[in-house]
Structures are given as structure tokens and as C-alpha cells.
Amino acid sequence: GKSYVSSNTAVGSSALSANLAGYSNSAFGLDALRNNTSGYENSAFGYQALKSNTGGGSNVAIGNLALSDNSTSNYSNVAVGHSAMRYGTGSYNTALGFGAGINITANDNLFLGYSSGKYAGSGTSTNNTTGQNSVLIGYDVRPNADGETNEIVISGYNGTEGAIGLGSHSTLIGNSLTTTAQIMGDLTLPRTTA
């Protein structure tokens, strides 16, 4: 690749090949950070990692196609795993696992596990694209619907599709196969009103 700013490192065919003013970038792999022109402090490791990024900064993509469609002004994402946040264009997201957060365009999410946050609701017809401020941990865990906020879903795999959350401002721990749950120490549950 080529790099017109001395603080960049590019290894691989077309890595950082469009760079004009970007600085402190590291690109390793075919087409890694290929379209970057002014983005800064990005790290891309793998085939087409951060390929479409042009001006976003402080992103980390490790794995083939990780954050490959991240575009103009998306910042501070971490995507680790093949296709993690592949079509993602949000900011301040963390996705770890194959296809984790693959379609997200919103901000401030944590996806941990194979295909976590890929779909919303039951089935595979609705992608999770605009959910934000959420934590989805486990194999194929998903929010109840697209566009929800402040949703926490933590679950193991139940043998079918992943656990589905309860909606915005909710927490789900476990799935239909969970038979025992235990919390150690004092537990305070404040009374709430609807």
C-alpha cells in the first residue's frame, strides 16, 4: 500500500492505498483501510478490515471483513472476529465474535458472542440496525425489536435461536432452558411503579 503521512503503516495489497491526510493508522491485509483518506488512529488487521473507512478515527478492526463498511465519520469502534460489525456504521460500539453486531448503525452497544445482535426478535427477517445503548452477550442473543435502547440480554445457547430480550429499558438473564439462577450476597430490589 501507499501512505503519504509518515506515521502510517501499511502491509498488503491496496492497504491504505487512498490515504491523503490520515495519520497514525495501521493496516495489515489485502484492502485493509483501502479507502481511508483522512481517518486517523485506526488499526485494521485482516482482509478488507475497515476497507470503506474514509475519515473515521480511533477504530480497531481485527478479522476478515471486520468493520469493512465503516464509513465517513464513525469513531471509537472495536470489532474483533470475522465480519464483526461488517456493515456497521455507528460509533462507540464493541463487537467480539463472528458476525457480532454485523448490521448496527447506532451507537454505544456491546455485542459479545457469535452473531450477537445480528437479528431483532424471532426469526431472521429483521436485522438489528438501530438499537443503541445495549448489551447483548451470548450466542445469537438479540433485542426484542429493532430500534430499542438500554436493553441487556445475557444468555447461553438454548439449541434453537438465541435468547430474545424484553424490550427497551429491560434486562434478561438466561433462556428457556435456564432452571436455576443464584445471586450471592445481599440483594436489594427497590419497589418501582409502572
C-alpha atoms as one frame of an Amber mdcrd trajectory, in Angstrom:
protein
   0.000   0.000   0.000   0.952   3.650  -0.079   0.873   6.182   2.683   1.536
   9.909   2.309   1.779  10.605   6.018   4.832   9.191   7.722   3.116   7.892
  10.853   1.104   5.254   8.965   1.971   1.597   8.465   0.542  -0.413   5.580
   1.260  -4.039   4.699  -0.745  -5.798   1.984  -2.049  -5.098  -1.496  -4.123
  -1.865  -1.559  -3.773  -1.385   2.197  -4.178   2.357   2.936  -3.890   2.943
  -0.823  -6.147   6.047  -0.935  -4.658   7.765   2.109  -4.049  11.501   1.685
  -4.112  13.121   5.111  -4.815  10.309   7.569  -2.255   9.729  10.270  -1.262
   7.140  12.869  -3.065   4.326  11.031  -2.013   0.678  10.875  -3.319  -1.501
   8.051  -2.335  -5.157   7.605  -4.015  -7.277   4.937  -5.452  -7.070   1.430
  -7.616  -3.914   1.155  -7.253  -3.070   4.865  -8.199   0.623   5.290  -8.200
   0.769   1.481 -10.429   3.868   1.095  -9.061   5.818   4.030  -8.244   9.375
   3.004  -8.259  11.380   6.247  -9.087   8.908   9.010  -6.696   8.740  11.905
  -5.536   6.400  14.650  -7.255   3.360  13.100  -5.963  -0.203  13.320  -7.087
  -2.724  10.703  -5.862  -6.326  10.631  -7.341  -8.735   8.090  -8.788  -8.932
   4.596 -10.859  -5.765   3.939 -10.815  -4.766   7.597 -12.064  -1.146   7.749
 -11.983  -1.138   3.938 -14.621   1.592   3.380 -13.463   3.911   6.153 -12.635
   7.308   4.694 -12.498   9.704   7.629 -13.434   7.854  10.801 -10.940   7.631
  13.613  -9.849   5.551  16.580 -11.397   2.339  15.249  -9.968  -1.148  15.742
 -10.888  -3.964  13.340  -9.317  -7.393  13.736 -10.525 -10.154  11.424 -11.502
 -10.556   7.799 -14.268  -8.073   6.871 -14.357  -6.594  10.374 -15.887  -3.098
  10.177 -15.438  -3.273   6.403 -18.314  -0.858   5.631 -17.461   1.667   8.360
 -17.562   4.967   6.522 -17.029   8.692   6.872 -17.427   9.823  10.460 -17.639
   6.756  12.670 -15.377   6.685  15.671 -14.112   4.537  18.505 -15.469   1.151
  17.453 -13.788  -2.139  18.335 -14.651  -5.147  16.155 -12.861  -8.465  16.673
 -13.853 -11.523  14.645 -14.699 -12.416  11.072 -17.401  -9.983   9.861 -17.760
  -8.334  13.275 -19.687  -5.092  12.619 -19.186  -5.734   8.900 -21.975  -3.372
   7.776 -21.760  -1.270  10.927 -21.632   2.482  10.652 -22.198   3.578  14.256
 -19.732   4.841  16.836 -18.596   3.737  20.301 -19.572   0.089  19.744 -17.694
  -3.034  20.788 -18.308  -6.309  18.940 -16.452  -9.548  19.692 -17.293 -12.718
  17.788 -18.082 -13.941  14.289 -20.723 -11.594  12.842 -21.266  -9.817  16.155
 -23.127  -6.529  15.644 -22.862  -7.103  11.897 -25.635  -4.659  10.872 -25.545
  -1.995  13.594 -25.722   1.649  12.527 -26.376   3.095  16.012 -24.042   3.894
  18.896 -22.922   2.704  22.318 -23.505  -1.047  22.159 -21.667  -4.127  23.379
 -22.004  -7.376  21.398 -20.218 -10.458  22.668 -20.673 -13.874  21.026 -21.335
 -15.490  17.673 -23.886 -13.352  15.754 -24.860 -11.470  18.907 -27.037  -8.526
  17.947 -27.363  -9.613  14.314 -31.149 -10.006  14.335 -34.002  -8.463  16.294
 -36.960 -10.530  17.504 -37.727 -14.057  16.394 -36.561 -15.453  13.051 -34.131
 -13.956  10.572 -36.267 -11.394   8.741 -35.464  -8.357  10.928 -31.915  -7.089
  11.275 -30.864  -5.218  14.390 -29.638  -1.943  12.885 -30.738   0.977  15.072
 -30.677  -0.424  18.614 -28.461   1.595  20.921 -27.042   1.743  24.441 -27.487
  -2.019  24.782 -25.538  -5.055  25.993 -26.048  -8.366  24.157 -23.918 -11.251
  25.414 -24.173 -14.841  24.180 -24.630 -16.942  21.081 -27.099 -15.197  18.721
 -28.698 -13.125  21.510 -30.927 -10.346  20.183 -33.130  -7.440  21.197 -36.901
  -7.808  21.154 -37.219  -5.395  18.197 -35.019  -3.120  16.114 -34.532   0.393
  17.437 -34.676  -0.413  21.128 -32.426   1.202  23.717 -30.904   0.257  27.050
 -31.610  -3.451  26.611 -29.491  -6.086  28.337 -29.611  -9.728  27.230 -27.199
 -12.282  28.691 -27.734 -15.912  27.798 -26.232 -19.198  26.761 -27.430 -21.010
  23.655 -30.702 -22.926  24.026 -30.342 -25.087  20.906 -32.566 -23.022  18.598
 -32.309 -19.281  18.055 -30.644 -17.070  20.615 -32.384 -15.514  23.585 -34.635
 -12.565  22.731 -34.716  -9.527  25.001 -37.723  -7.979  26.713 -37.655  -4.543
  25.070 -36.161  -1.128  25.823 -35.022  -0.459  29.388 -35.065  -4.149  30.368
 -32.725  -6.929  31.475 -32.980 -10.616  30.588 -30.554 -13.146  32.020 -30.900
 -16.773  30.936 -33.160 -18.516  28.446 -35.930 -21.117  28.208 -33.544 -23.856
  29.370 -32.376 -21.995  32.482 -33.558 -23.916  35.555 -31.534 -22.337  38.362
 -30.269 -18.806  38.982 -28.367 -17.645  42.038 -27.172 -14.274  43.270 -24.679
 -14.317  46.131 -24.642 -11.699  48.875 -27.246  -9.103  49.793 -29.795  -8.286
  47.144 -31.803  -5.092  47.247 -34.760  -4.794  44.908 -36.301  -1.344  45.009
 -40.034  -1.014  44.542 -40.844   0.543  41.188 -44.049   1.830  39.664 -45.234
   1.498  36.120
